[in-house]
C-alpha positions as MATLAB code, in Angstrom:
seq = 'MKNLPLIERSPDPEQPPSRGEKRPSIAARIGSLGQNRLGALLLVIATVVAIVWVNLSAASYEAFWETHLSIAFGDIHLDFTLHALVNDALMAIFFFTVGLEVRREFAIGELTSWSRAVVPVVAAVAGLAVPAVIYLLIANGSGFEHAWGVVISTDTAFIVGALALIGPKASGRLRIFLLTLAVVDDIGALSIIALFYTADFTPMPLLVAAAGLVGVYFTRYVPKGRGPIYATLAVIVWLAFLASGVHPTLAGVAIALLVPVYRPNRRDVEQALELARTFRQSPNSEYARAAANSLRESISINERLQSAYAPYVAYVILPVFALANAGVQISGEILADAAMSPVMWAIVAGLVAGKFLGVFGSSVLVKVFRLGEFGPGLTLDRIAGGAALCGIGFTISLFIVQLAIDDPEVQNEARVGVLAASVIAFLLATVIFRVSDSRRPDDDAGHTLVRPVDPERDHVYGRADAPLEIVEYGDYQCEFCLKASGSIEQVREQLGDRLRYVWRHAPLERYHPNALAAAEAAEAAGLQGKYTEFARSLFADQEHQLPSDIIRRARELGLDIDRFEHDLSSAKVTARVRDDMLDAETMDITSVPTFFVNGVRHTGPYDARSLIRALERTAAVVPDAQPGPTGAA';
ca = [
       0.000    0.000    0.000;
       1.253    3.474   -0.810;
       2.107    5.502    2.290;
       0.702    9.015    2.353;
       2.723   11.253    4.670;
       0.772   13.437    7.059;
       2.709   16.668    7.581;
       1.235   19.120   10.048;
       3.441   22.161    9.535;
       4.115   23.873    6.222;
       7.473   25.444    5.303;
       8.191   28.807    6.910;
       8.548   31.296    4.009;
      11.137   33.243    6.024;
      13.421   30.205    6.403;
      15.505   28.920    3.463;
      15.179   25.194    2.666;
      17.659   22.915    4.422;
      20.574   21.651    2.330;
      22.055   18.986    4.568;
      19.640   16.228    3.670;
      20.848   12.654    3.206;
      21.313   11.563   -0.401;
      18.397    9.369   -1.559;
      18.897    5.697   -2.414;
      18.646    4.347   -5.951;
      15.206    2.902   -5.155;
      14.082    6.279   -3.820;
      15.359    8.022   -6.930;
      13.462    5.615   -9.176;
      10.338    6.123   -7.095;
      10.727    9.888   -7.294;
      10.572    9.750  -11.095;
       6.816    9.533  -10.872;
       4.466    7.369  -12.886;
       4.703    9.438  -16.080;
       8.498    9.497  -16.257;
       8.936    5.887  -15.198;
       6.247    4.732  -17.636;
       7.942    6.597  -20.492;
      11.299    5.096  -19.471;
       9.829    1.575  -19.510;
       8.373    2.251  -22.974;
      11.810    3.229  -24.250;
      13.433    0.167  -22.659;
      10.781   -2.165  -24.115;
      11.249   -0.589  -27.550;
      15.036   -1.083  -27.405;
      14.602   -4.677  -26.220;
      12.194   -5.416  -29.090;
      14.604   -3.970  -31.668;
      17.596   -5.860  -30.240;
      15.578   -9.089  -29.978;
      14.276   -9.029  -33.558;
      17.713   -8.214  -34.936;
      19.421  -10.963  -32.960;
      16.789  -13.581  -33.761;
      13.891  -12.533  -35.929;
      12.596  -16.116  -36.044;
      12.287  -16.436  -32.258;
      10.686  -12.974  -31.995;
       8.017  -13.817  -34.568;
       7.525  -17.341  -33.224;
       6.994  -16.066  -29.687;
       4.376  -13.488  -30.600;
       2.649  -15.899  -32.975;
       2.156  -18.435  -30.177;
      -1.505  -19.511  -30.187;
      -3.769  -19.504  -27.151;
      -7.149  -21.220  -27.242;
      -9.999  -20.564  -24.846;
     -13.248  -22.551  -24.884;
     -16.583  -21.781  -23.205;
     -18.908  -24.643  -24.166;
     -19.469  -24.244  -27.888;
     -17.605  -20.936  -27.991;
     -13.955  -21.206  -29.007;
     -11.570  -18.279  -29.018;
      -8.172  -18.595  -30.648;
      -5.600  -15.818  -30.245;
      -1.954  -15.324  -30.948;
      -0.007  -13.572  -28.216;
       0.369  -10.634  -30.584;
      -3.406  -10.404  -31.128;
      -4.016  -10.762  -27.397;
      -1.808   -7.751  -26.745;
      -3.265   -5.630  -29.559;
      -6.915   -6.619  -29.116;
      -7.299   -7.289  -25.385;
      -4.590   -5.462  -23.473;
      -4.895   -2.390  -25.676;
      -8.642   -2.389  -25.021;
      -7.735   -1.726  -21.385;
      -5.415    1.079  -22.480;
      -8.150    2.675  -24.577;
     -10.553    2.165  -21.669;
      -8.338    4.363  -19.479;
      -8.111    6.900  -22.323;
     -11.902    6.901  -22.518;
     -12.157    7.432  -18.758;
      -9.941   10.491  -19.106;
     -12.007   11.795  -22.022;
     -15.209   11.345  -20.009;
     -13.735   13.134  -17.006;
     -12.459   16.061  -19.062;
     -15.885   16.580  -20.637;
     -17.679   16.299  -17.284;
     -15.490   18.190  -14.805;
     -12.197   18.959  -16.540;
     -10.712   21.302  -19.119;
     -13.346   20.604  -21.761;
     -16.214   21.955  -19.629;
     -15.313   25.564  -20.456;
     -14.978   26.535  -24.096;
     -12.887   29.628  -23.364;
     -10.225   27.463  -21.711;
     -10.556   24.485  -24.038;
     -10.616   26.263  -27.403;
      -6.818   26.608  -27.719;
      -5.910   22.913  -27.271;
      -9.054   21.743  -29.100;
      -8.252   23.792  -32.200;
      -4.610   22.700  -31.963;
      -5.668   19.046  -31.717;
      -7.947   19.238  -34.763;
      -5.238   20.952  -36.821;
      -2.757   18.406  -35.474;
      -4.933   15.647  -36.907;
      -5.551   17.219  -40.314;
      -2.210   18.753  -41.305;
      -0.103   15.569  -40.794;
      -2.605   13.541  -42.842;
      -2.415   16.061  -45.708;
       1.401   16.030  -45.649;
       1.435   12.226  -45.609;
      -0.902   12.032  -48.623;
       1.194   14.538  -50.577;
       4.420   12.587  -50.060;
       2.982    9.045  -50.250;
       0.954    9.777  -53.370;
       1.539    7.024  -55.931;
       3.087    4.582  -53.448;
      -0.026    2.428  -53.222;
      -0.208    2.986  -49.456;
      -2.024    6.307  -49.371;
      -4.706    4.712  -47.158;
      -2.161    4.431  -44.321;
      -2.460    8.180  -43.608;
      -3.915    7.301  -40.195;
      -0.427    6.353  -38.984;
       0.533   10.030  -38.630;
      -2.580   11.438  -36.979;
      -2.119   10.518  -33.338;
       0.045   11.815  -30.517;
       1.290    9.368  -27.876;
      -0.119   10.642  -24.579;
       2.079    8.487  -22.343;
       5.276    9.488  -24.152;
       4.618   13.245  -24.336;
       3.693   13.471  -20.644;
       6.804   11.526  -19.673;
       8.993   13.500  -22.094;
       7.619   16.793  -20.787;
       8.525   15.722  -17.260;
      12.065   14.891  -18.449;
      12.920   17.793  -20.759;
      10.153   20.348  -20.290;
      10.563   23.815  -18.800;
      10.267   24.459  -15.100;
       6.751   25.244  -13.888;
       5.165   23.629  -16.934;
       1.729   23.131  -15.348;
      -0.273   25.040  -17.952;
       1.699   23.509  -20.824;
       0.994   20.069  -19.375;
      -2.752   20.810  -19.186;
      -2.629   22.118  -22.760;
      -0.920   18.938  -24.005;
      -3.179   16.613  -22.009;
      -6.319   18.312  -23.321;
      -4.894   18.230  -26.846;
      -4.077   14.524  -26.408;
      -7.614   13.766  -25.190;
      -9.178   15.379  -28.281;
      -6.480   13.765  -30.428;
      -7.395   10.353  -29.004;
     -11.088   10.912  -29.762;
     -10.217   11.734  -33.360;
      -7.795    8.832  -33.735;
     -10.212    6.299  -32.294;
     -13.007    7.566  -34.534;
     -10.739    7.241  -37.564;
      -9.827    3.667  -36.596;
     -13.534    2.814  -36.378;
     -14.428    4.491  -39.676;
     -11.449    3.685  -41.901;
      -9.608    0.678  -40.471;
     -12.378   -1.786  -39.677;
     -12.659   -4.774  -42.043;
     -15.200   -7.617  -42.371;
     -17.967   -5.692  -40.672;
     -20.897   -7.791  -39.312;
     -23.650   -5.608  -37.825;
     -25.671   -8.156  -35.800;
     -23.184   -8.586  -32.894;
     -23.291   -4.817  -32.429;
     -26.883   -5.215  -31.227;
     -25.544   -7.361  -28.412;
     -22.858   -4.740  -27.768;
     -25.499   -2.003  -27.695;
     -27.555   -3.959  -25.148;
     -24.428   -4.451  -23.059;
     -23.632   -0.741  -23.193;
     -27.171    0.102  -22.076;
     -26.577   -2.238  -19.156;
     -23.299   -0.473  -18.377;
     -25.123    2.865  -18.259;
     -27.861    1.682  -15.895;
     -25.468   -0.191  -13.606;
     -24.776    3.135  -11.863;
     -28.218    2.826  -10.244;
     -27.495   -0.567   -8.672;
     -26.994    0.058   -4.918;
     -24.333   -2.625   -4.313;
     -22.073   -5.041   -6.176;
     -21.581   -2.893   -9.254;
     -18.002   -4.071   -9.848;
     -18.840   -7.657  -10.963;
     -21.696   -6.326  -13.132;
     -19.403   -3.843  -14.886;
     -16.778   -6.569  -15.420;
     -19.275   -9.067  -16.868;
     -20.862   -6.531  -19.199;
     -17.418   -5.304  -20.311;
     -16.434   -8.824  -21.390;
     -19.729   -9.253  -23.281;
     -19.333   -5.916  -25.077;
     -15.712   -6.689  -25.967;
     -16.624  -10.093  -27.423;
     -19.491   -8.528  -29.394;
     -17.165   -5.925  -30.911;
     -14.692   -8.686  -31.762;
     -17.407  -10.712  -33.493;
     -18.679   -7.681  -35.433;
     -15.334   -6.951  -37.077;
     -15.093   -3.528  -35.389;
     -11.753   -3.407  -33.651;
     -12.420   -4.574  -30.072;
     -10.234   -1.887  -28.529;
     -13.066    0.530  -29.275;
     -15.199   -1.400  -26.807;
     -12.951   -0.014  -24.079;
     -13.679    3.543  -25.136;
     -17.427    2.956  -25.487;
     -17.648    1.469  -21.992;
     -15.514    4.203  -20.437;
     -17.690    6.985  -21.853;
     -20.668    5.523  -19.965;
     -18.949    5.228  -16.584;
     -20.224    7.993  -14.262;
     -17.909   10.752  -13.080;
     -18.595   13.455  -10.523;
     -16.819   15.531   -7.934;
     -17.005   14.216   -4.355;
     -20.209   15.272   -2.643;
     -19.544   17.081    0.632;
     -22.271   15.115    2.437;
     -20.850   11.775    1.237;
     -17.378   12.779    2.403;
     -18.750   13.831    5.788;
     -20.627   10.541    6.150;
     -17.407    8.658    5.376;
     -15.588   10.663    8.039;
     -18.311    9.923   10.601;
     -18.070    6.200    9.883;
     -14.267    6.396   10.207;
     -14.673    8.076   13.620;
     -17.151    5.377   14.663;
     -14.668    2.687   13.669;
     -11.957    4.450   15.682;
     -14.178    4.421   18.778;
     -15.385    0.853   18.282;
     -13.023   -1.015   15.936;
     -14.644   -4.098   14.433;
     -14.982   -5.647   10.989;
     -18.523   -4.325   10.406;
     -17.595   -0.696   11.011;
     -14.332   -1.142    9.081;
     -16.218   -2.448    6.043;
     -18.837    0.322    6.279;
     -16.169    3.024    6.586;
     -14.127    1.614    3.684;
     -17.206    1.324    1.446;
     -18.333    4.842    2.303;
     -14.903    6.296    1.568;
     -14.743    4.446   -1.734;
     -18.261    5.451   -2.789;
     -17.560    9.141   -2.101;
     -15.220    9.085   -5.125;
     -16.690    8.508   -8.582;
     -16.054    5.100  -10.145;
     -14.393    6.884  -13.086;
     -11.641    8.279  -10.889;
     -11.328    5.070   -8.886;
     -10.830    3.076  -12.077;
      -8.322    5.589  -13.453;
      -6.179    5.379  -10.331;
      -6.528    1.582  -10.189;
      -5.608    0.896  -13.832;
      -3.049    3.660  -14.403;
      -0.060    1.757  -12.919;
      -0.870   -1.403  -14.926;
      -1.200    0.615  -18.127;
       2.021    2.570  -17.541;
       4.169   -0.257  -16.204;
       2.792   -3.342  -17.969;
       0.388   -2.834  -20.880;
       2.217   -0.127  -22.842;
       5.696   -1.668  -22.401;
       4.329   -5.078  -23.466;
       2.654   -3.448  -26.469;
       5.976   -1.824  -27.428;
       7.747   -5.153  -27.007;
       5.210   -6.832  -29.311;
       5.053   -4.133  -31.984;
       8.349   -2.211  -32.061;
      10.431   -5.078  -33.390;
      12.018   -3.408  -36.402;
      14.769   -5.217  -38.261;
      17.662   -2.835  -38.848;
      20.437   -3.471  -41.322;
      22.224   -1.515  -43.982;
      19.950   -2.942  -46.643;
      16.750   -2.315  -44.656;
      17.769    1.249  -43.790;
      18.668    1.856  -47.423;
      15.251    0.565  -48.516;
      13.552    2.667  -45.836;
      15.504    5.735  -46.960;
      14.094    5.246  -50.446;
      10.579    4.511  -49.218;
       7.992    7.271  -49.732;
       5.937    5.708  -46.920;
       8.774    6.103  -44.417;
       9.400    9.732  -45.379;
       5.688   10.481  -45.456;
       5.432    9.225  -41.885;
       8.466   11.187  -40.683;
       7.298   14.372  -42.372;
       3.708   13.887  -41.246;
       4.587   13.340  -37.607;
       7.467   15.785  -37.198;
       6.570   18.639  -39.560;
       2.817   18.029  -39.745;
       2.221   17.916  -36.006;
       4.423   20.953  -35.402;
       2.794   23.030  -38.139;
      -0.709   21.936  -37.147;
      -0.409   22.464  -33.384;
       1.867   25.495  -33.293;
       0.447   27.194  -36.380;
      -3.143   26.928  -35.168;
      -2.122   28.197  -31.710;
      -0.537   31.264  -33.298;
      -3.727   31.945  -35.241;
      -5.882   31.523  -32.137;
      -3.674   34.003  -30.287;
      -3.570   36.519  -33.150;
      -7.350   36.496  -33.530;
      -7.937   36.248  -29.756;
     -10.205   33.245  -30.051;
      -9.154   31.673  -26.742;
      -7.388   32.294  -23.470;
      -3.665   31.730  -22.887;
      -2.910   31.675  -19.168;
       0.379   32.926  -17.663;
       3.190   30.531  -18.496;
       1.505   29.189  -21.645;
       3.611   31.181  -24.067;
       4.072   30.516  -27.770;
       7.693   29.429  -27.334;
       6.592   26.782  -24.835;
       3.727   25.733  -27.087;
       6.335   25.347  -29.855;
       8.207   22.841  -27.692;
       4.967   21.039  -26.902;
       4.033   21.012  -30.602;
       7.354   19.354  -31.401;
       6.668   16.704  -28.727;
       3.350   15.931  -30.416;
       5.374   14.346  -33.219;
       5.886   11.350  -30.920;
       3.093    9.173  -32.295;
       4.413    5.906  -30.972;
       1.607    3.766  -29.526;
      -1.359    4.401  -31.832;
       0.926    4.936  -34.838;
       2.393    1.450  -34.465;
      -1.113    0.176  -33.810;
      -2.445    1.612  -37.090;
       0.624    0.346  -39.002;
      -0.574   -3.149  -38.118;
      -4.130   -2.361  -39.270;
      -3.447   -0.297  -42.413;
      -0.477   -2.049  -44.065;
      -0.443   -5.710  -45.110;
       2.998   -5.915  -46.746;
       5.565   -7.007  -44.073;
       8.386   -5.084  -45.760;
       6.384   -1.869  -45.904;
       5.280   -2.461  -42.305;
       8.942   -2.539  -41.335;
       9.624    0.660  -43.277;
       6.637    2.300  -41.597;
       7.886    1.258  -38.143;
      11.310    2.716  -38.982;
       9.506    5.941  -39.876;
       7.523    5.997  -36.616;
      10.614    5.355  -34.499;
      12.714    7.879  -36.438;
       9.969   10.513  -36.175;
       9.628    9.941  -32.434;
      13.378   10.388  -31.865;
      13.522   13.493  -34.083;
      10.469   14.997  -32.365;
      12.002   14.399  -28.926;
      15.332   15.987  -29.929;
      13.614   18.927  -31.622;
      11.480   19.581  -28.530;
      14.588   19.413  -26.328;
      16.338   22.050  -28.455;
      13.273   24.327  -28.490;
      12.810   24.120  -24.717;
      16.499   24.768  -24.051;
      16.658   27.748  -26.418;
      13.402   29.093  -24.967;
      14.648   28.794  -21.386;
      18.013   30.370  -22.214;
      16.313   33.422  -23.739;
      13.718   33.743  -20.987;
      14.386   36.614  -18.540;
      14.818   36.049  -14.826;
      11.289   37.367  -14.344;
      10.051   33.955  -15.359;
      11.641   32.435  -12.273;
       9.005   34.223  -10.204;
      10.666   37.574   -9.454;
       7.731   39.504  -10.880;
       3.990   38.941  -10.879;
       2.973   36.982  -13.984;
      -0.705   37.955  -13.966;
      -1.465   41.684  -13.554;
      -4.190   42.538  -11.074;
      -7.651   42.710  -12.610;
     -10.419   44.201  -10.409;
     -12.997   42.264  -12.443;
     -11.354   38.987  -11.502;
      -9.322   39.449   -8.333;
     -10.358   39.969   -4.746;
      -9.193   43.565   -4.346;
      -9.300   45.472   -1.052;
      -8.844   49.220   -1.430;
      -9.108   51.575   -4.366;
      -8.642   49.913   -7.760;
      -6.398   52.793   -8.879;
      -4.276   52.938   -5.711;
      -0.597   53.668   -6.467;
       0.733   50.935   -4.131;
      -0.061   47.237   -4.397;
       0.431   44.043   -2.405;
      -0.585   40.682   -3.875;
      -0.525   37.745   -1.465;
      -0.563   34.054   -2.408;
      -1.691   31.971    0.545;
      -4.052   29.359    1.939;
      -6.608   29.466    4.727;
      -5.147   26.605    6.748;
      -1.632   28.057    6.949;
      -0.595   29.434   10.331;
       1.905   31.787    8.681;
      -0.858   33.268    6.491;
      -2.904   33.884    9.625;
       0.074   35.695   11.125;
       0.503   37.732    7.933;
      -3.154   38.812    7.946;
      -2.428   40.939   11.028;
       0.519   42.593    9.271;
      -1.638   43.359    6.225;
      -4.274   45.025    8.403;
      -1.606   47.258    9.948;
      -0.252   48.206    6.518;
      -3.755   49.037    5.266;
      -4.466   51.166    8.341;
      -1.266   53.158    7.865;
      -1.433   53.635    4.077;
      -5.192   53.933    3.661;
      -6.371   54.655    0.104;
      -2.808   54.597   -1.220;
      -2.800   50.777   -1.075;
      -4.724   48.044   -2.805;
      -4.353   44.540   -1.398;
      -5.129   41.361   -3.378;
      -5.515   37.794   -2.116;
      -4.869   34.843   -4.429;
      -5.089   31.138   -3.695;
      -2.064   28.869   -3.314;
      -3.304   25.977   -1.144;
      -0.421   23.718   -0.119;
      -2.308   20.427   -0.278;
       0.710   18.417    0.829;
       0.677   20.160    4.201;
      -2.920   21.374    4.535;
      -5.414   18.708    3.400;
      -8.433   21.013    3.750;
      -6.902   24.120    2.154;
      -8.133   23.455   -1.388;
     -11.695   22.791   -0.224;
     -11.560   25.969    1.881;
     -10.425   28.034   -1.133;
     -13.228   26.640   -3.286;
     -15.738   27.277   -0.506;
     -14.629   30.918   -0.268;
     -15.089   31.325   -4.018;
     -18.529   29.681   -3.839;
     -19.471   32.118   -1.056;
     -18.153   34.937   -3.242;
     -20.739   34.080   -5.888;
     -23.315   35.157   -3.289;
     -21.387   38.282   -2.298;
     -19.913   36.844    0.912;
     -16.303   36.166   -0.024;
     -14.682   38.432    2.569;
     -16.896   37.260    5.423;
     -16.308   33.605    4.576;
     -12.540   34.099    4.264;
     -12.418   35.770    7.684;
     -14.365   32.899    9.226;
     -11.864   30.407    7.783;
      -8.938   32.290    9.294;
     -10.782   32.649   12.597;
     -10.941   28.858   13.061;
      -8.236   27.061   11.075;
      -8.682   23.804   12.995;
     -12.239   23.228   11.756;
     -12.443   23.175    7.969;
     -14.092   19.825    7.329;
     -17.111   19.613    4.957;
     -19.572   19.929    7.854;
     -17.716   23.029    9.094;
     -17.843   24.542    5.594;
     -21.615   24.058    5.382;
     -22.091   25.346    8.937;
     -20.211   28.543    8.110;
     -22.280   29.050    4.978;
     -25.483   28.636    6.998;
     -24.264   31.063    9.691;
     -23.536   33.681    7.002;
     -27.048   33.311    5.610;
     -26.067   31.800    2.269;
     -28.439   29.828    0.082;
     -27.181   26.360    1.029;
     -28.512   24.545   -2.033;
     -26.890   27.058   -4.360;
     -23.696   27.048   -2.260;
     -23.359   23.255   -2.465;
     -24.013   23.346   -6.207;
     -21.372   26.055   -6.709;
     -18.844   24.082   -4.661;
     -18.752   21.428   -7.384;
     -19.049   23.804  -10.342;
     -16.366   24.109  -12.998;
     -16.387   27.901  -12.537;
     -15.267   27.718   -8.909;
     -12.779   24.931   -9.571;
     -11.221   26.793  -12.506;
     -10.924   30.042  -10.515;
      -8.899   28.396   -7.752;
      -6.863   26.282  -10.152;
      -5.873   29.357  -12.190;
      -4.351   30.918   -9.083;
      -2.599   27.650   -8.256;
      -1.118   27.407  -11.757;
       0.050   31.027  -11.482;
       1.737   30.096   -8.205;
       3.418   27.094   -9.848;
       4.609   29.271  -12.734;
       6.284   31.591  -10.220;
       7.783   28.678   -8.231;
       5.818   29.433   -5.064;
       6.524   26.567   -2.670;
       5.647   28.208    0.661;
       2.992   30.646    1.779;
       2.404   33.447    2.318;
       4.295   34.766   -0.698;
       3.962   38.504   -1.370;
       4.428   40.570   -4.507;
       4.987   44.200   -3.613;
       4.263   46.541   -6.519;
       4.641   43.522   -8.789;
       8.016   42.441   -7.349;
       8.453   39.326   -5.226;
       9.114   40.145   -1.583;
      11.724   38.139    0.319;
      12.447   38.277    4.017;
      10.231   39.277    6.965;
       6.625   40.180    6.285;
       5.828   42.287    9.332;
       4.068   45.600    8.665;
       7.222   47.701    8.821;
       9.110   45.466    6.374;
       6.216   45.454    3.913;
       5.871   49.260    4.034;
       9.607   49.674    3.409;
       9.368   47.301    0.460;
       6.395   49.271   -0.911;
       8.335   52.536   -0.701;
      11.478   51.023   -2.210;
       9.792   49.324   -5.193;
       7.465   52.272   -5.856;
      10.519   54.299   -6.866;
      11.575   51.820   -9.581;
       8.436   49.939  -10.616;
       5.611   51.656  -12.523;
       2.257   51.803  -10.805;
       0.147   48.704  -11.339;
      -2.585   49.511  -13.797;
      -5.884   47.683  -13.359;
      -7.549   46.244  -16.381;
      -8.588   43.077  -18.137;
      -5.054   42.186  -19.251;
      -4.736   39.253  -16.880;
      -8.369   38.256  -16.716;
      -8.984   34.576  -16.328;
];
């Protein structure tokens, strides 16, 4: 079981981080890579192993993956090769997790708000179309024009891992951009597989699949034992897709899109906490089971399945898929043939140039015509690096090679093209990120405020046109922020209308488990005109910020409780807090409170006298902050 550390005290912003820590072990270093990096590393290792294996002994490689497995259920006989089992069954699980992510993004993620989603959505669509056009132009006359689907998809697992390895510091918004792009990209790629790469179509089994999918949808209303029902129906739907001729991996997506997703309900969380307290007072198996079930049910099955399957997908399924499909024979003759192959060059050009031109070019147009919102940190130079990474089309590209090309020699040439394009895209992205970082001013390290104050968006105290400005990033469960609130009051009393003070959210979830919920609750109260009162109540009692305490405070302030609870789970409130958190990440804020005085980061003590001195010092060299919609979220 994964151990979750409980840390009661956050870092003191006045104290520098300690440097005398013991060097971590090799195991600790591997663990610190994170799932994305380690998964990408395993993909690379599996790819290298497959290439070495097939070149040392092509016969044993092919014989192993062509091993037949037979399964019989009465009169039903299923016969698979190991290769088909990987591509048809294991990859159905991979696409199931992709579908879960798509469903979540549409329900409560980036794709709920068009203003935030338009940039990556447009980039994804262009990133599908432009590579296909380039492929068709180069492969014209080769006889394999229909394999244009090989260049359409971006490998989500690889780009997330690569971004973690070579991406810029504070790449949170770029990561969200690429993940949203990859989600839309996956929808397009899966649709194209269904429409253009399905052979021997038999419609009748799809009626069985449809009935199974209806069952999947209504299973959400079953009070208990939903897991076995979902599993049984999933197998039935998968077999029906297999029998219909539609590629069975699409069954995973269809099922995932019907799995419910929702944000945790405050009442469900509170009930789970009450049962946990009951178990603590009277520990027995009945209370333990009730508490565990209540905790599990408070989280949507979509998110539970994502967290459950993600390690298996990252550490087992994708590496095994690479091992089964990346076996490319490499020799002087083969490389010479590939170098002369229009298919290979069409794939390289489609993935490397097509993805870059489609993603980056469309992003430039969106920015020029102001069709969408680019948050702080999501600059065009960083998007250029991300666009280059999108040329890594490994998983689905190799998958479509198997579906679209029958000639083994051309398959090998196509795999050479996919691998070459992925390496080139990775190196190109590395160069772009390094050049971008080298030319970026020190301001980007968090010395200056990345998002100008906007009275229409921010929580501003004081005159909007005041000549002096303090912006604080903090959280409501931090004892140092509580201490700073007294200093801010003294500064405001002394400077009066000359000062405007702005609070922004930077909840340190690692140290303060209730801070994020408190920030969202304050924003929900703000929608009813009670932001300040709610924020003061949170500071007044930092020890009680559980869901029941949040609702109690709302009731005491006279808020409409039904509306308040609805707003707590709304995308508007979530996005408002997350925007501040991403700003904080962009500026490398790791402790709170962090102050920006007249737009300049303040270091050192934050008592009233120190803050006033900093205001006077920076006012002489920094232009007055001008309010306006420039940084509006």
